[in-house]
XYZ file of N, CA, C and O in Angstrom:
668
model
N -22.004 1.091 5.801
C -22.207 2.114 6.811
C -22.667 3.407 6.152
O -22.224 3.749 5.082
N -23.534 4.098 6.811
C -23.927 5.412 6.330
C -22.957 6.438 6.919
O -22.262 6.159 7.889
N -22.898 7.633 6.358
C -21.815 8.569 6.686
C -21.738 8.919 8.170
O -20.663 8.973 8.735
N -22.850 9.188 8.844
C -22.754 9.553 10.261
C -22.335 8.347 11.096
O -21.626 8.495 12.096
N -22.723 7.143 10.681
C -22.293 5.931 11.402
C -20.803 5.729 11.225
O -20.105 5.384 12.170
N -20.285 5.970 10.026
C -18.851 5.818 9.774
C -18.080 6.820 10.616
O -17.051 6.495 11.194
N -18.577 8.044 10.715
C -17.916 9.062 11.535
C -17.933 8.662 12.994
O -16.943 8.813 13.701
N -19.059 8.135 13.466
C -19.184 7.699 14.852
C -18.230 6.545 15.152
O -17.557 6.536 16.180
N -18.146 5.579 14.221
C -17.235 4.441 14.382
C -15.798 4.931 14.440
O -14.999 4.486 15.248
N -15.457 5.900 13.572
C -14.094 6.424 13.555
C -13.759 7.096 14.879
O -12.699 6.876 15.450
N -14.673 7.925 15.382
C -14.405 8.639 16.634
C -14.258 7.683 17.809
O -13.437 7.870 18.667
N -15.077 6.648 17.835
C -15.050 5.728 18.966
C -14.039 4.589 18.782
O -13.659 3.950 19.742
N -13.679 4.303 17.527
C -12.742 3.215 17.217
C -13.192 1.911 17.858
O -12.459 1.247 18.572
N -14.451 1.541 17.605
C -15.046 0.400 18.286
C -15.006 -0.883 17.480
O -15.459 -1.909 17.966
N -14.534 -0.837 16.255
C -14.400 -2.058 15.467
C -13.188 -1.932 14.544
O -12.461 -0.943 14.602
N -12.954 -2.943 13.738
C -11.758 -2.956 12.886
C -11.738 -1.787 11.909
O -10.675 -1.241 11.614
N -12.888 -1.397 11.410
C -12.973 -0.275 10.481
C -12.457 1.007 11.139
O -11.587 1.706 10.617
N -12.971 1.322 12.325
C -12.529 2.514 13.046
C -11.080 2.435 13.478
O -10.342 3.411 13.396
N -10.645 1.246 13.935
C -9.263 1.087 14.362
C -8.295 1.252 13.198
O -7.253 1.880 13.332
N -8.630 0.685 12.044
C -7.759 0.800 10.869
C -7.696 2.249 10.380
O -6.632 2.724 9.978
N -8.829 2.959 10.431
C -8.829 4.375 10.062
C -7.940 5.174 11.006
O -7.210 6.060 10.587
N -8.015 4.864 12.274
C -7.253 5.612 13.271
C -5.755 5.251 13.270
O -4.903 6.130 13.325
N -5.449 3.960 13.171
C -4.063 3.514 13.325
C -3.296 3.414 12.002
O -2.071 3.454 11.998
N -4.022 3.236 10.888
C -3.356 3.083 9.601
C -2.730 1.721 9.390
O -1.914 1.540 8.485
N -3.112 0.729 10.204
C -2.609 -0.630 10.057
C -3.785 -1.594 9.998
O -4.876 -1.288 10.481
N -3.587 -2.787 9.404
C -4.660 -3.781 9.358
C -5.113 -4.158 10.774
O -4.292 -4.251 11.683
N -6.408 -4.327 10.930
C -6.974 -4.626 12.250
C -7.975 -5.773 12.183
O -8.615 -5.995 11.166
N -8.099 -6.451 13.313
C -9.011 -7.585 13.461
C -9.697 -7.429 14.807
O -9.034 -7.385 15.846
N -11.020 -7.309 14.796
C -11.814 -7.254 16.036
C -12.889 -8.325 15.903
O -13.704 -8.283 14.988
N -12.873 -9.286 16.803
C -13.755 -10.438 16.694
C -14.646 -10.587 17.920
O -14.156 -10.520 19.046
N -15.939 -10.811 17.647
C -16.908 -11.142 18.686
C -16.867 -10.226 19.889
O -17.039 -9.001 19.770
N -16.609 -10.775 21.068
C -16.674 -9.997 22.305
C -15.579 -8.941 22.439
O -15.599 -8.162 23.374
N -14.620 -8.893 21.498
C -13.616 -7.829 21.521
C -14.239 -6.474 21.175
O -13.649 -5.435 21.450
N -15.443 -6.492 20.540
C -16.131 -5.251 20.222
C -16.554 -4.552 21.508
O -16.913 -5.198 22.494
N -16.511 -3.239 21.488
C -16.902 -2.455 22.660
C -18.393 -2.594 22.938
O -18.818 -2.742 24.075
N -19.200 -2.542 21.868
C -20.655 -2.645 22.046
C -21.079 -4.106 22.004
O -20.734 -4.843 21.084
N -21.859 -4.526 22.978
C -22.263 -5.930 23.082
C -23.119 -6.384 21.915
O -23.090 -7.556 21.547
N -23.862 -5.482 21.280
C -24.704 -5.889 20.148
C -23.886 -6.260 18.918
O -24.408 -6.808 17.968
N -22.588 -5.969 18.921
C -21.699 -6.362 17.811
C -20.925 -7.629 18.137
O -20.024 -8.018 17.415
N -21.262 -8.286 19.240
C -20.529 -9.452 19.719
C -20.590 -10.674 18.831
O -19.812 -11.606 18.991
N -21.504 -10.699 17.865
C -21.609 -11.843 16.951
C -20.875 -11.591 15.639
O -20.917 -12.402 14.725
N -20.190 -10.457 15.546
C -19.575 -10.049 14.288
C -18.046 -10.129 14.385
O -17.457 -9.833 15.405
N -17.450 -10.542 13.284
C -15.999 -10.526 13.127
C -15.674 -9.467 12.070
O -16.201 -9.511 10.964
N -14.857 -8.493 12.442
C -14.489 -7.404 11.521
C -12.994 -7.454 11.240
O -12.185 -7.541 12.164
N -12.642 -7.385 9.965
C -11.245 -7.312 9.548
C -11.135 -6.181 8.546
O -11.949 -6.089 7.631
N -10.154 -5.332 8.713
C -10.047 -4.174 7.847
C -8.586 -3.845 7.568
O -7.734 -3.997 8.442
N -8.300 -3.403 6.351
C -6.953 -3.009 5.950
C -7.009 -1.658 5.258
O -7.862 -1.430 4.407
N -6.111 -0.743 5.624
C -6.096 0.582 5.001
C -5.501 0.544 3.596
O -4.715 -0.339 3.265
N -5.890 1.525 2.804
C -5.345 1.718 1.459
C -4.718 3.103 1.426
O -5.355 4.088 1.780
N -3.446 3.161 1.001
C -2.708 4.421 0.947
C -2.376 4.776 -0.506
O -2.159 3.889 -1.332
N -2.299 6.078 -0.794
C -1.839 6.500 -2.108
C -0.315 6.565 -2.096
O 0.316 6.298 -1.075
N 0.285 6.924 -3.223
C 1.743 6.904 -3.320
C 2.407 8.007 -2.523
O 3.616 8.004 -2.336
N 1.622 8.938 -2.008
C 2.152 9.968 -1.134
C 2.040 9.605 0.338
O 2.401 10.380 1.205
N 1.509 8.400 0.615
C 1.373 7.934 1.982
C 0.097 8.360 2.678
O -0.068 8.146 3.882
N -0.833 8.957 1.934
C -2.102 9.397 2.520
C -3.102 8.251 2.524
O -3.243 7.538 1.536
N -3.810 8.090 3.635
C -4.863 7.092 3.748
C -6.035 7.532 2.888
O -6.564 8.638 3.074
N -6.415 6.703 1.910
C -7.481 7.096 0.996
C -8.681 6.161 1.044
O -9.706 6.427 0.429
N -8.573 5.051 1.762
C -9.697 4.136 1.836
C -9.379 2.920 2.686
O -8.293 2.805 3.269
N -10.347 2.033 2.749
C -10.224 0.798 3.528
C -10.887 -0.338 2.780
O -11.820 -0.133 2.017
N -10.412 -1.523 3.032
C -11.123 -2.733 2.610
C -11.538 -3.420 3.898
O -10.717 -3.611 4.802
N -12.806 -3.745 4.001
C -13.348 -4.351 5.206
C -14.024 -5.664 4.845
O -14.705 -5.763 3.835
N -13.784 -6.665 5.663
C -14.475 -7.942 5.510
C -15.085 -8.279 6.870
O -14.378 -8.607 7.806
N -16.372 -8.110 6.960
C -17.082 -8.415 8.211
C -18.042 -9.573 7.970
O -18.624 -9.693 6.898
N -18.170 -10.407 8.970
C -19.066 -11.558 8.868
C -19.461 -11.985 10.272
O -18.943 -11.477 11.264
N -20.377 -12.919 10.323
C -20.701 -13.479 11.624
C -19.501 -14.277 12.120
O -18.781 -14.889 11.329
N -19.264 -14.244 13.414
C -18.122 -14.924 14.008
C -18.104 -16.403 13.647
O -17.040 -16.982 13.390
N -19.265 -17.026 13.555
C -19.333 -18.467 13.307
C -18.825 -18.861 11.929
O -18.451 -19.997 11.715
N -18.806 -17.921 10.983
C -18.340 -18.245 9.628
C -16.981 -17.619 9.311
O -16.521 -17.671 8.184
N -16.347 -17.054 10.313
C -15.047 -16.398 10.122
C -13.991 -17.412 9.704
O -13.891 -18.492 10.260
N -13.189 -17.001 8.730
C -12.067 -17.815 8.273
C -10.783 -17.135 8.751
O -10.639 -15.921 8.644
N -9.844 -17.903 9.264
C -8.643 -17.318 9.840
C -7.702 -16.703 8.811
O -6.872 -15.875 9.152
N -7.843 -17.062 7.570
C -6.969 -16.491 6.541
C -7.539 -15.215 5.926
O -6.913 -14.590 5.081
N -8.725 -14.796 6.371
C -9.384 -13.644 5.760
C -8.557 -12.371 5.878
O -8.484 -11.596 4.925
N -7.910 -12.118 7.016
C -7.129 -10.894 7.150
C -5.988 -10.851 6.137
O -5.693 -9.804 5.556
N -5.373 -11.997 5.872
C -4.310 -12.041 4.861
C -4.872 -11.689 3.485
O -4.230 -10.969 2.715
N -6.076 -12.175 3.182
C -6.690 -11.853 1.886
C -7.090 -10.388 1.798
O -6.935 -9.763 0.744
N -7.573 -9.816 2.893
C -7.924 -8.397 2.919
C -6.652 -7.555 2.705
O -6.654 -6.590 1.949
N -5.563 -7.924 3.367
C -4.290 -7.212 3.173
C -3.802 -7.307 1.734
O -3.327 -6.332 1.153
N -3.915 -8.495 1.139
C -3.498 -8.699 -0.239
C -4.343 -7.846 -1.186
O -3.825 -7.230 -2.116
N -5.640 -7.782 -0.927
C -6.521 -6.954 -1.754
C -6.151 -5.473 -1.637
O -6.125 -4.754 -2.644
N -5.841 -5.026 -0.421
C -5.441 -3.623 -0.231
C -4.139 -3.333 -0.981
O -4.007 -2.290 -1.630
N -3.166 -4.251 -0.916
C -1.900 -4.079 -1.659
C -2.165 -4.011 -3.163
O -1.541 -3.221 -3.869
N -3.073 -4.853 -3.642
C -3.410 -4.861 -5.059
C -3.976 -3.512 -5.479
O -3.555 -2.946 -6.507
N -4.907 -2.978 -4.714
C -5.496 -1.675 -5.028
C -4.417 -0.601 -5.002
O -4.326 0.222 -5.916
N -3.580 -0.595 -3.961
C -2.517 0.412 -3.857
C -1.566 0.347 -5.051
O -1.205 1.380 -5.624
N -1.168 -0.852 -5.444
C -0.233 -0.995 -6.561
C -0.851 -0.541 -7.875
O -0.188 0.108 -8.689
N -2.104 -0.858 -8.083
C -2.776 -0.426 -9.318
C -2.932 1.098 -9.353
O -2.749 1.735 -10.388
N -3.299 1.679 -8.205
C -3.391 3.131 -8.128
C -2.026 3.772 -8.353
O -1.919 4.814 -9.009
N -0.988 3.162 -7.798
C 0.373 3.682 -7.968
C 0.760 3.747 -9.437
O 1.212 4.781 -9.934
N 0.562 2.654 -10.136
C 0.910 2.604 -11.572
C 0.100 3.631 -12.342
O 0.632 4.346 -13.199
N -1.185 3.749 -12.034
C -2.040 4.715 -12.720
C -1.605 6.149 -12.406
O -1.551 6.988 -13.305
N -1.282 6.434 -11.139
C -0.853 7.782 -10.742
C 0.478 8.185 -11.366
O 0.759 9.379 -11.507
N 1.308 7.220 -11.707
C 2.656 7.526 -12.192
C 2.874 7.139 -13.655
O 4.015 6.894 -14.068
N 1.810 7.119 -14.415
C 1.943 6.883 -15.857
C 2.815 8.007 -16.427
O 2.668 9.160 -16.066
N 3.733 7.658 -17.277
C 4.632 8.647 -17.851
C 5.898 8.843 -17.030
O 6.799 9.541 -17.459
N 5.952 8.246 -15.862
C 7.172 8.286 -15.050
C 7.883 6.944 -15.164
O 7.306 5.959 -15.630
N 9.114 6.908 -14.748
C 9.866 5.653 -14.719
C 9.591 4.985 -13.374
O 9.826 5.589 -12.331
N 9.079 3.761 -13.434
C 8.782 3.011 -12.213
C 9.775 1.865 -12.098
O 9.903 1.050 -13.006
N 10.471 1.845 -10.984
C 11.424 0.760 -10.715
C 10.789 -0.156 -9.680
O 10.307 0.300 -8.639
N 10.759 -1.445 -9.991
C 10.239 -2.446 -9.069
C 11.422 -3.234 -8.505
O 12.341 -3.568 -9.246
N 11.363 -3.547 -7.210
C 12.442 -4.328 -6.609
C 11.928 -5.114 -5.414
O 10.893 -4.806 -4.831
N 12.674 -6.149 -5.092
C 12.395 -7.010 -3.946
C 13.665 -7.794 -3.662
O 14.413 -8.106 -4.597
N 13.950 -8.125 -2.404
C 15.165 -8.884 -2.106
C 15.183 -10.268 -2.759
O 16.257 -10.818 -2.997
N 14.004 -10.796 -3.064
C 13.936 -12.108 -3.698
C 13.330 -11.967 -5.085
O 12.212 -11.481 -5.248
N 14.070 -12.385 -6.090
C 13.664 -12.196 -7.486
C 12.297 -12.795 -7.786
O 11.519 -12.220 -8.539
N 11.970 -13.925 -7.191
C 10.690 -14.582 -7.489
C 9.484 -13.772 -7.020
O 8.360 -14.041 -7.424
N 9.693 -12.756 -6.181
C 8.594 -11.916 -5.709
C 8.357 -10.683 -6.574
O 7.450 -9.905 -6.302
N 9.156 -10.511 -7.628
C 9.009 -9.332 -8.474
C 7.682 -9.307 -9.231
O 7.232 -8.236 -9.641
N 7.064 -10.435 -9.408
C 5.792 -10.500 -10.133
C 4.604 -10.618 -9.187
O 3.511 -11.007 -9.607
N 4.788 -10.280 -7.923
C 3.701 -10.404 -6.943
C 3.270 -9.031 -6.433
O 3.894 -8.015 -6.741
N 2.210 -9.016 -5.632
C 1.735 -7.776 -5.022
C 2.709 -7.262 -3.968
O 2.608 -6.137 -3.514
N 3.663 -8.077 -3.582
C 4.622 -7.724 -2.532
C 5.814 -6.931 -3.054
O 6.741 -6.657 -2.293
N 5.799 -6.556 -4.314
C 6.917 -5.857 -4.920
C 6.946 -4.394 -4.453
O 5.907 -3.776 -4.229
N 8.152 -3.877 -4.264
C 8.317 -2.458 -3.950
C 8.384 -1.683 -5.270
O 8.947 -2.174 -6.250
N 7.786 -0.505 -5.301
C 7.796 0.326 -6.500
C 8.127 1.759 -6.113
O 7.593 2.284 -5.136
N 9.018 2.348 -6.888
C 9.372 3.744 -6.675
C 9.389 4.419 -8.049
O 9.872 3.837 -9.018
N 8.812 5.614 -8.139
C 8.670 6.306 -9.423
C 9.580 7.524 -9.469
O 9.793 8.209 -8.461
N 10.122 7.777 -10.666
C 11.019 8.900 -10.905
C 10.566 9.650 -12.141
O 10.128 9.042 -13.121
N 10.740 10.968 -12.152
C 10.478 11.735 -13.355
C 11.713 11.684 -14.265
O 12.697 11.027 -13.933
N 11.686 12.394 -15.369
C 12.796 12.373 -16.348
C 14.107 12.869 -15.764
O 15.182 12.531 -16.260
N 14.031 13.682 -14.720
C 15.241 14.226 -14.109
C 15.770 13.351 -12.973
O 16.736 13.723 -12.311
N 15.122 12.214 -12.729
C 15.568 11.319 -11.668
C 15.081 11.686 -10.288
O 15.558 11.147 -9.295
N 14.103 12.597 -10.215
C 13.525 12.976 -8.924
C 12.429 11.993 -8.545
O 11.626 11.595 -9.391
N 12.400 11.612 -7.272
C 11.382 10.668 -6.799
C 10.031 11.363 -6.817
O 9.863 12.448 -6.274
N 9.052 10.722 -7.466
C 7.700 11.278 -7.519
C 6.719 10.464 -6.675
O 5.581 10.893 -6.492
N 7.125 9.324 -6.188
C 6.256 8.517 -5.336
C 6.854 7.156 -5.070
O 7.787 6.716 -5.751
N 6.324 6.509 -4.038
C 6.760 5.163 -3.675
C 5.593 4.450 -3.008
O 4.817 5.084 -2.291
N 5.482 3.145 -3.249
C 4.423 2.409 -2.571
C 4.866 2.040 -1.155
O 6.010 2.238 -0.769
N 3.926 1.528 -0.372
C 4.209 1.211 1.033
C 5.308 0.180 1.192
O 6.100 0.222 2.109
N 5.376 -0.779 0.286
C 6.403 -1.828 0.381
C 7.810 -1.232 0.261
O 8.753 -1.717 0.863
N 7.945 -0.159 -0.526
C 9.235 0.514 -0.654
C 9.724 1.006 0.698
O 10.890 0.817 1.058
N 8.828 1.599 1.465
C 9.201 2.095 2.785
C 9.618 0.967 3.719
O 10.489 1.136 4.560
N 8.983 -0.191 3.563
C 9.333 -1.335 4.396
C 10.713 -1.883 4.021
O 11.489 -2.261 4.897
N 11.031 -1.919 2.738
C 12.314 -2.465 2.292
C 13.453 -1.459 2.421
O 14.593 -1.846 2.699
N 13.168 -0.204 2.203
C 14.177 0.843 2.328
C 13.924 1.596 3.626
O 13.524 2.767 3.623
N 14.143 0.937 4.719
C 13.861 1.493 6.035
C 14.491 2.869 6.186
O 15.660 3.069 5.880
N 13.682 3.798 6.650
C 14.189 5.143 6.891
C 14.082 6.063 5.691
O 14.440 7.229 5.792
N 13.608 5.566 4.546
C 13.484 6.424 3.362
C 12.449 7.514 3.608
O 11.311 7.228 3.952
N 12.873 8.741 3.469
C 11.970 9.891 3.563
C 11.981 10.564 2.199
O 12.999 11.068 1.765
N 10.844 10.551 1.530
C 10.788 11.106 0.184
C 11.153 12.577 0.146
O 11.681 13.065 -0.832
N 10.885 13.296 1.209
C 11.204 14.723 1.210
C 12.697 14.963 1.362
O 13.215 15.963 0.893
N 13.402 14.046 2.011
C 14.834 14.257 2.224
C 15.708 13.501 1.219
O 16.910 13.677 1.215
N 15.132 12.661 0.397
C 15.889 11.932 -0.624
C 15.188 12.087 -1.979
O 14.595 11.144 -2.479
N 15.280 13.268 -2.547
C 14.499 13.519 -3.757
C 15.060 12.954 -5.067
O 14.392 13.013 -6.066
N 16.258 12.410 -5.057
C 16.871 11.958 -6.313
C 17.190 10.482 -6.287
O 17.427 9.897 -5.244
N 17.248 9.889 -7.483
C 17.591 8.477 -7.673
C 18.908 8.143 -6.983
O 19.018 7.158 -6.263
N 19.919 8.976 -7.189
C 21.253 8.723 -6.669
C 21.309 8.739 -5.129
O 22.246 8.230 -4.537
N 20.307 9.342 -4.486
C 20.244 9.353 -3.030
C 19.757 8.028 -2.456
O 19.941 7.759 -1.277
N 19.163 7.202 -3.314
C 18.589 5.932 -2.866
C 19.354 4.738 -3.419
O 19.609 3.769 -2.713
N 19.751 4.825 -4.703
C 20.394 3.707 -5.383
C 21.799 4.083 -5.837
O 22.103 5.253 -6.057
N 22.634 3.053 -6.014
C 23.970 3.296 -6.573
C 23.832 3.407 -8.082
O 22.997 2.742 -8.687
N 24.636 4.227 -8.684
C 24.591 4.385 -10.132
C 23.935 5.689 -10.524
O 23.442 6.441 -9.693
N 23.948 5.939 -11.819
C 23.380 7.169 -12.365
C 22.032 6.872 -13.011
O 21.876 5.901 -13.738
N 21.073 7.737 -12.762
C 19.719 7.546 -13.254
C 19.671 7.481 -14.787
O 19.087 6.575 -15.356
N 20.304 8.430 -15.449
C 20.244 8.467 -16.915
C 20.865 7.231 -17.543
O 20.378 6.726 -18.554
N 21.931 6.713 -16.954
C 22.546 5.484 -17.463
C 21.572 4.325 -17.392
O 21.449 3.531 -18.327
N 20.865 4.220 -16.278
C 19.881 3.151 -16.111
C 18.747 3.288 -17.117
O 18.328 2.310 -17.725
N 18.277 4.485 -17.324
C 17.175 4.724 -18.252
C 17.595 4.363 -19.676
O 16.846 3.739 -20.411
N 18.792 4.728 -20.059
C 19.271 4.412 -21.411
C 19.399 2.904 -21.607
O 19.123 2.386 -22.681
N 19.807 2.188 -20.577
C 19.929 0.725 -20.667
C 18.563 0.068 -20.755
O 18.351 -0.870 -21.512
N 17.600 0.595 -19.985
C 16.295 -0.058 -19.904
C 15.356 0.271 -21.062
O 14.463 -0.495 -21.372
N 15.534 1.410 -21.693
C 14.637 1.785 -22.798
C 15.167 1.203 -24.096
O 16.374 1.140 -24.348
N 14.248 0.767 -24.969
C 14.695 0.284 -26.285
C 15.311 1.421 -27.089
O 15.004 2.583 -26.883
N 16.201 1.081 -27.980
C 16.871 2.075 -28.814
C 15.848 2.806 -29.657
O 15.012 2.198 -30.320
N 15.926 4.126 -29.599
C 14.995 4.935 -30.393
C 15.664 5.316 -31.698
O 16.824 5.678 -31.752
N 14.890 5.275 -32.766
C 15.392 5.725 -34.080
C 14.647 6.991 -34.466
O 13.433 7.072 -34.369
N 15.406 7.983 -34.900
C 14.806 9.271 -35.256
C 14.830 9.486 -36.729
O 15.606 9.070 -37.475
């Protein structure tokens, strides 16, 4: 899309790209679900990408002709968006302590892992979207410290997790 077309799509919210920009959730608009009849042969799937502060920073879109649409495509688009978000999260929080968690241990090595970052003082510096889903009600502005979210002391955890330093 060229810039004025993207702006027009956003204002009208006539396909998955515009809907995902407006709603902040993955969207699927297929064939005749499009507002404009000339888009009736197209299948659009789009997933938003958020930074660790919760700001929408981009989208992943997979559009194709309806006849070649695969039903698993939206799941793949969502997975790709999670991958981008997680990589951006790690890059944005280099030098901070990142804790990964999930209710099921086998998911700790997947894109579905929750991540929350803390500075040296145990203050929360960011969290990925999965963290908000697992820690329902977490507001980063109202829970600025490790101890407000987890049981235990931040410094104790850091000392256990870091290798012994020799001076």
